[in-house]
Amino acid sequence: MDFQPTRSTILTIGDSAYQFMPHPFFLDEVYAQEGGEAVIYQVRDTTRNILMALKVTKPLCRGVQIARAAAALAPYKDIAGLRVGDRLCLTKSRCAKLIAVYPDLEYAILMPWLTGHTWAGFLLDRAAATRYTHEQALALALATVHVLWDLESHHLTHTDIAGGNIIIAPDTRRVELLDIESLYAHGSPVPKLHSMGSPGYQQRKLDQRGQCRPEGDRFAGAILLAEMLSWWSPQVRALTPNHAESLFQPLELQVTDQYHPAYPRLSAVRNALYTVCPPALALFDQAWTSPDLAQCPELSSWAMCLIQGRRG
């Protein structure tokens, strides 16, 4: 990719000028996070003095479908947890002069910069985990389930709920969802390229439709909530391999054999769930033994359970 901004690069988009922010450790370099399909830069809107994210897609993944997805997400930007749906797609019709100078910016996305760590990152930070209490666990799980329940009540499925796609606010009482491009509106045709979910959060018997269905977030949501509700437990952490970004690996999910190597960890998770919110254990067990996504508990059931757990 030819686009290589420096600290002195200024982009004019609409009525605002955007300055590239420095890397926190290498101050002469710009702050950039590279993924498989895109590079995300931290920029500052100098007019409003707010941080934004500029997502520049790599050439092989770049195309008009990005602009279509941005337009499709616009109606949902005010739903809890979908702040990154408030985005601007840079197109030749909107930013002709800018794209003439920087062709790689065609179909780049300008969206809010979210402050916080992902849940997967929190799992990796064992020092922070020692300060994670079961009261915080319940508050975080409740904030998360409200977002997931709100999505389901709006007839939407994220389709890739996973620890790496959840940003946690520093107070652990608010969350935002990432990678919402694969959001599925119930009743719409299944896209040719659709999500099968992330390792560690996939129901074992997914068909070709994957998680692109009305109940698509229920199993992954149950695993994520179980992680949040049990990670306060020293026993759960001790039984989880270092550098793991999820509690269970794909072949460990839904095991019921007490001689399986993952079974002690499963038992510890179940004990921690019962300690924090006893009814949550029944919901987790239902999801864990579910033959398909439709048999997993609805996210509203998790919400009601955790609301009552917080009161009680």
mmCIF file of C-alpha atoms in Angstrom:
data_model
loop_
_atom_site.group_PDB
_atom_site.id
_atom_site.type_symbol
_atom_site.label_atom_id
_atom_site.label_comp_id
_atom_site.label_asym_id
_atom_site.label_seq_id
_atom_site.Cartn_x
_atom_site.Cartn_y
_atom_site.Cartn_z
ATOM 1 C CA MET A 1 0.000 0.000 0.000
ATOM 2 C CA ASP A 2 1.478 3.367 -1.066
ATOM 3 C CA PHE A 3 -0.232 5.448 1.628
ATOM 4 C CA GLN A 4 2.411 6.047 4.312
ATOM 5 C CA PRO A 5 1.416 9.095 6.394
ATOM 6 C CA THR A 6 3.817 10.904 8.695
ATOM 7 C CA ARG A 7 3.254 13.076 11.747
ATOM 8 C CA SER A 8 3.160 16.113 9.437
ATOM 9 C CA THR A 9 0.492 14.701 7.108
ATOM 10 C CA ILE A 10 -2.762 16.683 7.257
ATOM 11 C CA LEU A 11 -5.952 15.472 5.571
ATOM 12 C CA THR A 12 -8.790 17.856 4.778
ATOM 13 C CA ILE A 13 -12.128 16.074 4.817
ATOM 14 C CA GLY A 14 -15.218 18.216 4.560
ATOM 15 C CA ASP A 15 -14.813 21.245 6.831
ATOM 16 C CA SER A 16 -12.261 19.593 9.108
ATOM 17 C CA ALA A 17 -8.522 18.990 9.043
ATOM 18 C CA TYR A 18 -7.205 15.732 10.455
ATOM 19 C CA GLN A 19 -3.774 15.308 12.019
ATOM 20 C CA PHE A 20 -2.115 11.915 12.498
ATOM 21 C CA MET A 21 -1.403 11.174 16.147
ATOM 22 C CA PRO A 22 1.937 9.821 17.414
ATOM 23 C CA HIS A 23 2.554 6.249 18.454
ATOM 24 C CA PRO A 24 2.585 6.092 22.287
ATOM 25 C CA PHE A 25 6.101 4.581 22.370
ATOM 26 C CA PHE A 26 7.663 5.788 19.095
ATOM 27 C CA LEU A 27 6.765 9.469 19.008
ATOM 28 C CA ASP A 28 8.215 10.085 15.529
ATOM 29 C CA GLU A 29 5.865 7.471 14.032
ATOM 30 C CA VAL A 30 2.112 7.671 13.537
ATOM 31 C CA TYR A 31 -0.201 5.525 15.655
ATOM 32 C CA ALA A 32 -1.328 2.670 13.399
ATOM 33 C CA GLN A 33 -2.828 -0.775 14.007
ATOM 34 C CA GLU A 34 -2.456 -3.203 11.116
ATOM 35 C CA GLY A 35 -4.892 -6.057 10.561
ATOM 36 C CA GLY A 36 -5.329 -8.598 7.805
ATOM 37 C CA GLU A 37 -7.585 -6.385 5.671
ATOM 38 C CA ALA A 38 -6.850 -2.818 6.765
ATOM 39 C CA VAL A 39 -4.682 -0.388 8.696
ATOM 40 C CA ILE A 40 -6.367 1.790 11.318
ATOM 41 C CA TYR A 41 -4.788 5.153 12.114
ATOM 42 C CA GLN A 42 -5.553 7.393 15.064
ATOM 43 C CA VAL A 43 -6.212 10.941 13.834
ATOM 44 C CA ARG A 44 -7.370 14.140 15.517
ATOM 45 C CA ASP A 45 -10.132 16.331 14.166
ATOM 46 C CA THR A 46 -8.419 19.694 14.723
ATOM 47 C CA THR A 47 -11.707 21.571 14.372
ATOM 48 C CA ARG A 48 -13.577 19.694 17.108
ATOM 49 C CA ASN A 49 -10.446 18.481 18.954
ATOM 50 C CA ILE A 50 -11.645 14.874 19.110
ATOM 51 C CA LEU A 51 -9.910 11.617 18.243
ATOM 52 C CA MET A 52 -11.130 9.623 15.261
ATOM 53 C CA ALA A 53 -10.133 6.364 13.568
ATOM 54 C CA LEU A 54 -9.204 6.281 9.899
ATOM 55 C CA LYS A 55 -9.540 2.756 8.524
ATOM 56 C CA VAL A 56 -7.621 2.346 5.260
ATOM 57 C CA THR A 57 -8.461 -0.919 3.533
ATOM 58 C CA LYS A 58 -5.713 -2.819 1.735
ATOM 59 C CA PRO A 59 -5.999 -2.950 -2.090
ATOM 60 C CA LEU A 60 -7.207 -6.562 -2.413
ATOM 61 C CA CYS A 61 -10.110 -5.909 -0.002
ATOM 62 C CA ARG A 62 -11.008 -2.436 -1.245
ATOM 63 C CA GLY A 63 -14.196 -1.845 -3.222
ATOM 64 C CA VAL A 64 -17.613 -0.261 -3.476
ATOM 65 C CA GLN A 65 -19.012 -2.834 -1.046
ATOM 66 C CA ILE A 66 -17.396 -0.817 1.759
ATOM 67 C CA ALA A 67 -19.443 2.256 0.858
ATOM 68 C CA ARG A 68 -22.590 0.144 0.666
ATOM 69 C CA ALA A 69 -21.899 -1.359 4.082
ATOM 70 C CA ALA A 70 -21.336 2.103 5.598
ATOM 71 C CA ALA A 71 -24.681 3.265 4.205
ATOM 72 C CA ALA A 72 -26.408 0.144 5.522
ATOM 73 C CA LEU A 73 -24.985 0.714 9.034
ATOM 74 C CA ALA A 74 -26.029 4.368 9.242
ATOM 75 C CA PRO A 75 -29.584 3.704 10.577
ATOM 76 C CA TYR A 76 -28.156 1.759 13.530
ATOM 77 C CA LYS A 77 -25.509 4.214 14.762
ATOM 78 C CA ASP A 78 -27.606 5.315 17.759
ATOM 79 C CA ILE A 79 -28.152 1.767 19.084
ATOM 80 C CA ALA A 80 -26.184 1.099 22.270
ATOM 81 C CA GLY A 81 -22.781 -0.388 21.504
ATOM 82 C CA LEU A 82 -22.734 0.621 17.836
ATOM 83 C CA ARG A 83 -20.880 3.939 18.008
ATOM 84 C CA VAL A 84 -18.566 2.837 15.198
ATOM 85 C CA GLY A 85 -21.636 2.732 12.949
ATOM 86 C CA ASP A 86 -21.381 6.529 12.842
ATOM 87 C CA ARG A 87 -18.940 6.547 9.933
ATOM 88 C CA LEU A 88 -18.042 8.405 6.774
ATOM 89 C CA CYS A 89 -16.844 6.503 3.720
ATOM 90 C CA LEU A 90 -14.408 8.467 1.536
ATOM 91 C CA THR A 91 -15.478 8.197 -2.087
ATOM 92 C CA LYS A 92 -14.483 10.039 -5.256
ATOM 93 C CA SER A 93 -17.861 11.758 -5.350
ATOM 94 C CA ARG A 94 -17.362 13.088 -1.805
ATOM 95 C CA CYS A 95 -13.569 13.583 -1.569
ATOM 96 C CA ALA A 96 -12.308 13.826 -5.154
ATOM 97 C CA LYS A 97 -9.325 16.112 -4.448
ATOM 98 C CA LEU A 98 -8.130 14.097 -1.484
ATOM 99 C CA ILE A 99 -8.333 10.776 -3.326
ATOM 100 C CA ALA A 100 -6.543 12.275 -6.332
ATOM 101 C CA VAL A 101 -3.590 12.976 -4.016
ATOM 102 C CA TYR A 102 -3.912 9.751 -1.980
ATOM 103 C CA PRO A 103 -5.568 7.049 -4.154
ATOM 104 C CA ASP A 104 -5.321 4.504 -1.308
ATOM 105 C CA LEU A 105 -7.868 6.551 0.642
ATOM 106 C CA GLU A 106 -10.698 5.607 -1.710
ATOM 107 C CA TYR A 107 -13.268 3.747 0.431
ATOM 108 C CA ALA A 108 -11.358 4.570 3.635
ATOM 109 C CA ILE A 109 -13.641 4.887 6.667
ATOM 110 C CA LEU A 110 -13.605 7.740 9.179
ATOM 111 C CA MET A 111 -15.280 6.765 12.462
ATOM 112 C CA PRO A 112 -15.098 7.372 16.236
ATOM 113 C CA TRP A 113 -11.955 6.309 18.072
ATOM 114 C CA LEU A 114 -12.931 4.081 20.972
ATOM 115 C CA THR A 115 -10.932 4.298 24.198
ATOM 116 C CA GLY A 116 -10.439 1.147 26.218
ATOM 117 C CA HIS A 117 -9.187 -2.423 25.919
ATOM 118 C CA THR A 118 -10.769 -5.378 24.220
ATOM 119 C CA TRP A 119 -12.005 -8.228 26.391
ATOM 120 C CA ALA A 120 -9.405 -10.474 24.713
ATOM 121 C CA GLY A 121 -6.730 -7.986 25.761
ATOM 122 C CA PHE A 122 -8.055 -8.040 29.317
ATOM 123 C CA LEU A 123 -7.791 -11.843 29.385
ATOM 124 C CA LEU A 124 -4.127 -11.497 28.441
ATOM 125 C CA ASP A 125 -3.448 -8.983 31.227
ATOM 126 C CA ARG A 126 -3.114 -11.306 34.218
ATOM 127 C CA ALA A 127 -1.983 -8.446 36.479
ATOM 128 C CA ALA A 128 -5.216 -6.536 35.841
ATOM 129 C CA ALA A 129 -7.216 -9.725 36.350
ATOM 130 C CA THR A 130 -6.108 -9.942 39.982
ATOM 131 C CA ARG A 131 -8.013 -6.692 40.614
ATOM 132 C CA TYR A 132 -11.151 -7.887 38.815
ATOM 133 C CA THR A 133 -13.883 -8.527 41.395
ATOM 134 C CA HIS A 134 -17.076 -10.508 41.000
ATOM 135 C CA GLU A 135 -18.995 -7.230 41.491
ATOM 136 C CA GLN A 136 -17.160 -5.804 38.461
ATOM 137 C CA ALA A 137 -17.777 -9.056 36.618
ATOM 138 C CA LEU A 138 -21.515 -8.764 37.125
ATOM 139 C CA ALA A 139 -21.539 -5.083 36.107
ATOM 140 C CA LEU A 140 -19.515 -5.768 32.936
ATOM 141 C CA ALA A 141 -21.621 -8.771 31.933
ATOM 142 C CA LEU A 142 -24.781 -6.731 32.510
ATOM 143 C CA ALA A 143 -23.485 -3.877 30.318
ATOM 144 C CA THR A 144 -22.568 -6.392 27.617
ATOM 145 C CA VAL A 145 -25.843 -8.282 27.666
ATOM 146 C CA HIS A 146 -27.808 -5.020 27.424
ATOM 147 C CA VAL A 147 -25.979 -4.288 24.154
ATOM 148 C CA LEU A 148 -26.536 -7.808 22.796
ATOM 149 C CA TRP A 149 -30.183 -7.833 23.890
ATOM 150 C CA ASP A 150 -30.720 -4.415 22.277
ATOM 151 C CA LEU A 151 -29.305 -5.764 19.015
ATOM 152 C CA GLU A 152 -31.591 -8.807 19.112
ATOM 153 C CA SER A 153 -34.629 -6.650 19.947
ATOM 154 C CA HIS A 154 -33.832 -4.522 16.876
ATOM 155 C CA HIS A 155 -33.771 -7.751 14.815
ATOM 156 C CA LEU A 156 -30.024 -7.561 14.270
ATOM 157 C CA THR A 157 -27.236 -10.107 14.705
ATOM 158 C CA HIS A 158 -23.605 -9.044 15.062
ATOM 159 C CA THR A 159 -22.522 -12.506 13.755
ATOM 160 C CA ASP A 160 -18.997 -12.392 15.252
ATOM 161 C CA ILE A 161 -19.293 -11.856 18.992
ATOM 162 C CA ALA A 162 -15.840 -12.560 20.459
ATOM 163 C CA GLY A 163 -13.450 -11.147 23.010
ATOM 164 C CA GLY A 164 -11.510 -9.284 20.340
ATOM 165 C CA ASN A 165 -14.647 -7.506 19.117
ATOM 166 C CA ILE A 166 -15.699 -5.997 22.460
ATOM 167 C CA ILE A 167 -14.161 -2.748 23.730
ATOM 168 C CA ILE A 168 -14.477 -2.239 27.491
ATOM 169 C CA ALA A 169 -14.656 1.250 28.977
ATOM 170 C CA PRO A 170 -12.127 1.908 31.781
ATOM 171 C CA ASP A 171 -14.917 1.788 34.387
ATOM 172 C CA THR A 172 -15.986 -1.688 33.073
ATOM 173 C CA ARG A 173 -19.594 -0.459 32.928
ATOM 174 C CA ARG A 174 -19.857 0.303 29.205
ATOM 175 C CA VAL A 175 -18.940 -1.678 26.096
ATOM 176 C CA GLU A 176 -18.785 -1.038 22.368
ATOM 177 C CA LEU A 177 -18.829 -3.555 19.537
ATOM 178 C CA LEU A 178 -16.171 -3.710 16.829
ATOM 179 C CA ASP A 179 -16.203 -5.288 13.359
ATOM 180 C CA ILE A 180 -19.858 -4.463 12.768
ATOM 181 C CA GLU A 181 -19.507 -4.648 8.985
ATOM 182 C CA SER A 182 -20.969 -8.171 9.054
ATOM 183 C CA LEU A 183 -24.098 -7.055 10.946
ATOM 184 C CA TYR A 184 -27.064 -9.125 9.762
ATOM 185 C CA ALA A 185 -30.607 -7.718 9.589
ATOM 186 C CA HIS A 186 -33.098 -10.511 10.283
ATOM 187 C CA GLY A 187 -35.065 -11.560 7.237
ATOM 188 C CA SER A 188 -32.568 -10.200 4.716
ATOM 189 C CA PRO A 189 -30.751 -12.478 2.254
ATOM 190 C CA VAL A 190 -27.608 -14.139 3.589
ATOM 191 C CA PRO A 191 -24.586 -12.480 1.928
ATOM 192 C CA LYS A 192 -22.188 -14.636 -0.059
ATOM 193 C CA LEU A 193 -19.370 -13.737 2.352
ATOM 194 C CA HIS A 194 -20.727 -14.111 5.856
ATOM 195 C CA SER A 195 -19.387 -14.750 9.334
ATOM 196 C CA MET A 196 -18.816 -18.185 10.788
ATOM 197 C CA GLY A 197 -17.742 -16.576 14.062
ATOM 198 C CA SER A 198 -14.377 -16.591 15.829
ATOM 199 C CA PRO A 199 -12.439 -19.536 17.306
ATOM 200 C CA GLY A 200 -13.386 -20.066 20.921
ATOM 201 C CA TYR A 201 -16.923 -18.770 20.411
ATOM 202 C CA GLN A 202 -18.394 -21.051 17.746
ATOM 203 C CA GLN A 203 -21.105 -23.621 18.358
ATOM 204 C CA ARG A 204 -19.707 -26.969 17.247
ATOM 205 C CA LYS A 205 -22.414 -27.847 14.700
ATOM 206 C CA LEU A 206 -22.689 -24.721 12.568
ATOM 207 C CA ASP A 207 -24.033 -25.227 9.067
ATOM 208 C CA GLN A 208 -22.983 -23.275 5.967
ATOM 209 C CA ARG A 209 -25.061 -20.286 7.071
ATOM 210 C CA GLY A 210 -22.831 -19.905 10.117
ATOM 211 C CA GLN A 211 -23.932 -17.272 12.621
ATOM 212 C CA CYS A 212 -25.757 -15.200 10.013
ATOM 213 C CA ARG A 213 -29.238 -15.915 11.427
ATOM 214 C CA PRO A 214 -31.589 -14.391 14.054
ATOM 215 C CA GLU A 215 -30.195 -16.566 16.866
ATOM 216 C CA GLY A 216 -26.614 -16.238 15.613
ATOM 217 C CA ASP A 217 -25.207 -14.367 18.631
ATOM 218 C CA ARG A 218 -26.667 -16.601 21.327
ATOM 219 C CA PHE A 219 -23.945 -19.224 21.709
ATOM 220 C CA ALA A 220 -21.041 -16.813 21.314
ATOM 221 C CA GLY A 221 -22.817 -14.408 23.650
ATOM 222 C CA ALA A 222 -23.214 -17.140 26.274
ATOM 223 C CA ILE A 223 -19.495 -17.990 26.115
ATOM 224 C CA LEU A 224 -18.485 -14.326 26.309
ATOM 225 C CA LEU A 225 -20.773 -13.676 29.280
ATOM 226 C CA ALA A 226 -19.472 -16.791 31.042
ATOM 227 C CA GLU A 227 -15.920 -15.514 30.554
ATOM 228 C CA MET A 228 -16.802 -12.132 32.027
ATOM 229 C CA LEU A 229 -18.693 -13.650 34.957
ATOM 230 C CA SER A 230 -15.967 -16.156 35.878
ATOM 231 C CA TRP A 231 -12.625 -14.434 35.204
ATOM 232 C CA TRP A 232 -12.538 -12.997 38.731
ATOM 233 C CA SER A 233 -11.932 -16.559 39.981
ATOM 234 C CA PRO A 234 -8.249 -17.370 40.671
ATOM 235 C CA GLN A 235 -9.010 -21.028 39.957
ATOM 236 C CA VAL A 236 -10.418 -20.247 36.503
ATOM 237 C CA ARG A 237 -7.379 -18.117 35.682
ATOM 238 C CA ALA A 238 -4.960 -20.760 36.964
ATOM 239 C CA LEU A 239 -6.551 -23.411 34.745
ATOM 240 C CA THR A 240 -6.522 -21.183 31.634
ATOM 241 C CA PRO A 241 -3.341 -21.318 29.520
ATOM 242 C CA ASN A 242 -1.219 -18.171 29.440
ATOM 243 C CA HIS A 243 -1.615 -16.078 26.280
ATOM 244 C CA ALA A 244 -5.133 -17.458 25.706
ATOM 245 C CA GLU A 245 -7.525 -14.873 24.227
ATOM 246 C CA SER A 246 -10.581 -16.951 25.122
ATOM 247 C CA LEU A 247 -11.369 -19.392 27.919
ATOM 248 C CA PHE A 248 -11.859 -22.341 25.594
ATOM 249 C CA GLN A 249 -10.207 -23.447 22.393
ATOM 250 C CA PRO A 250 -12.449 -24.644 19.515
ATOM 251 C CA LEU A 251 -12.086 -28.364 20.305
ATOM 252 C CA GLU A 252 -12.758 -27.731 23.995
ATOM 253 C CA LEU A 253 -16.155 -26.123 23.471
ATOM 254 C CA GLN A 254 -19.183 -28.180 24.512
ATOM 255 C CA VAL A 255 -17.131 -31.068 25.938
ATOM 256 C CA THR A 256 -19.025 -33.168 28.492
ATOM 257 C CA ASP A 257 -16.467 -35.929 29.096
ATOM 258 C CA GLN A 258 -15.160 -35.527 32.657
ATOM 259 C CA TYR A 259 -11.831 -37.023 31.534
ATOM 260 C CA HIS A 260 -11.289 -34.336 28.870
ATOM 261 C CA PRO A 261 -8.297 -32.060 29.711
ATOM 262 C CA ALA A 262 -10.570 -28.991 29.596
ATOM 263 C CA TYR A 263 -13.117 -30.421 32.039
ATOM 264 C CA PRO A 264 -11.456 -29.048 35.233
ATOM 265 C CA ARG A 265 -11.572 -25.553 33.695
ATOM 266 C CA LEU A 266 -15.218 -26.036 32.743
ATOM 267 C CA SER A 267 -15.996 -27.091 36.313
ATOM 268 C CA ALA A 268 -14.213 -24.021 37.675
ATOM 269 C CA VAL A 269 -16.179 -21.767 35.325
ATOM 270 C CA ARG A 270 -19.448 -23.366 36.408
ATOM 271 C CA ASN A 271 -18.555 -22.895 40.096
ATOM 272 C CA ALA A 272 -17.666 -19.236 39.515
ATOM 273 C CA LEU A 273 -20.933 -18.643 37.660
ATOM 274 C CA TYR A 274 -22.919 -20.146 40.526
ATOM 275 C CA THR A 275 -21.110 -17.920 43.004
ATOM 276 C CA VAL A 276 -21.837 -14.700 41.106
ATOM 277 C CA CYS A 277 -25.341 -15.451 39.822
ATOM 278 C CA PRO A 278 -26.757 -18.976 40.358
ATOM 279 C CA PRO A 279 -29.445 -18.750 37.605
ATOM 280 C CA ALA A 280 -26.700 -17.896 35.082
ATOM 281 C CA LEU A 281 -25.312 -21.413 35.482
ATOM 282 C CA ALA A 282 -28.501 -22.942 34.081
ATOM 283 C CA LEU A 283 -28.375 -20.627 31.052
ATOM 284 C CA PHE A 284 -24.721 -21.449 30.452
ATOM 285 C CA ASP A 285 -25.381 -25.186 30.719
ATOM 286 C CA GLN A 286 -28.238 -24.888 28.220
ATOM 287 C CA ALA A 287 -25.991 -23.120 25.721
ATOM 288 C CA TRP A 288 -23.059 -25.483 26.359
ATOM 289 C CA THR A 289 -25.136 -28.585 25.605
ATOM 290 C CA SER A 290 -27.215 -27.047 22.808
ATOM 291 C CA PRO A 291 -27.330 -29.099 19.578
ATOM 292 C CA ASP A 292 -27.760 -25.926 17.522
ATOM 293 C CA LEU A 293 -27.977 -22.153 17.905
ATOM 294 C CA ALA A 294 -31.774 -22.177 18.085
ATOM 295 C CA GLN A 295 -31.601 -24.196 21.319
ATOM 296 C CA CYS A 296 -29.416 -21.618 23.078
ATOM 297 C CA PRO A 297 -31.090 -19.270 25.585
ATOM 298 C CA GLU A 298 -32.324 -15.984 24.198
ATOM 299 C CA LEU A 299 -30.214 -12.982 25.102
ATOM 300 C CA SER A 300 -33.231 -11.484 26.840
ATOM 301 C CA SER A 301 -33.121 -14.437 29.253
ATOM 302 C CA TRP A 302 -29.518 -13.607 30.114
ATOM 303 C CA ALA A 303 -30.474 -9.961 30.609
ATOM 304 C CA MET A 304 -33.327 -10.758 32.976
ATOM 305 C CA CYS A 305 -31.130 -13.204 34.873
ATOM 306 C CA LEU A 306 -28.299 -10.708 35.402
ATOM 307 C CA ILE A 307 -30.653 -7.855 36.293
ATOM 308 C CA GLN A 308 -32.145 -10.002 39.014
ATOM 309 C CA GLY A 309 -28.672 -11.145 40.079
ATOM 310 C CA ARG A 310 -27.536 -7.543 40.491
ATOM 311 C CA ARG A 311 -30.571 -6.723 42.625
ATOM 312 C CA GLY A 312 -30.301 -9.817 44.719
#
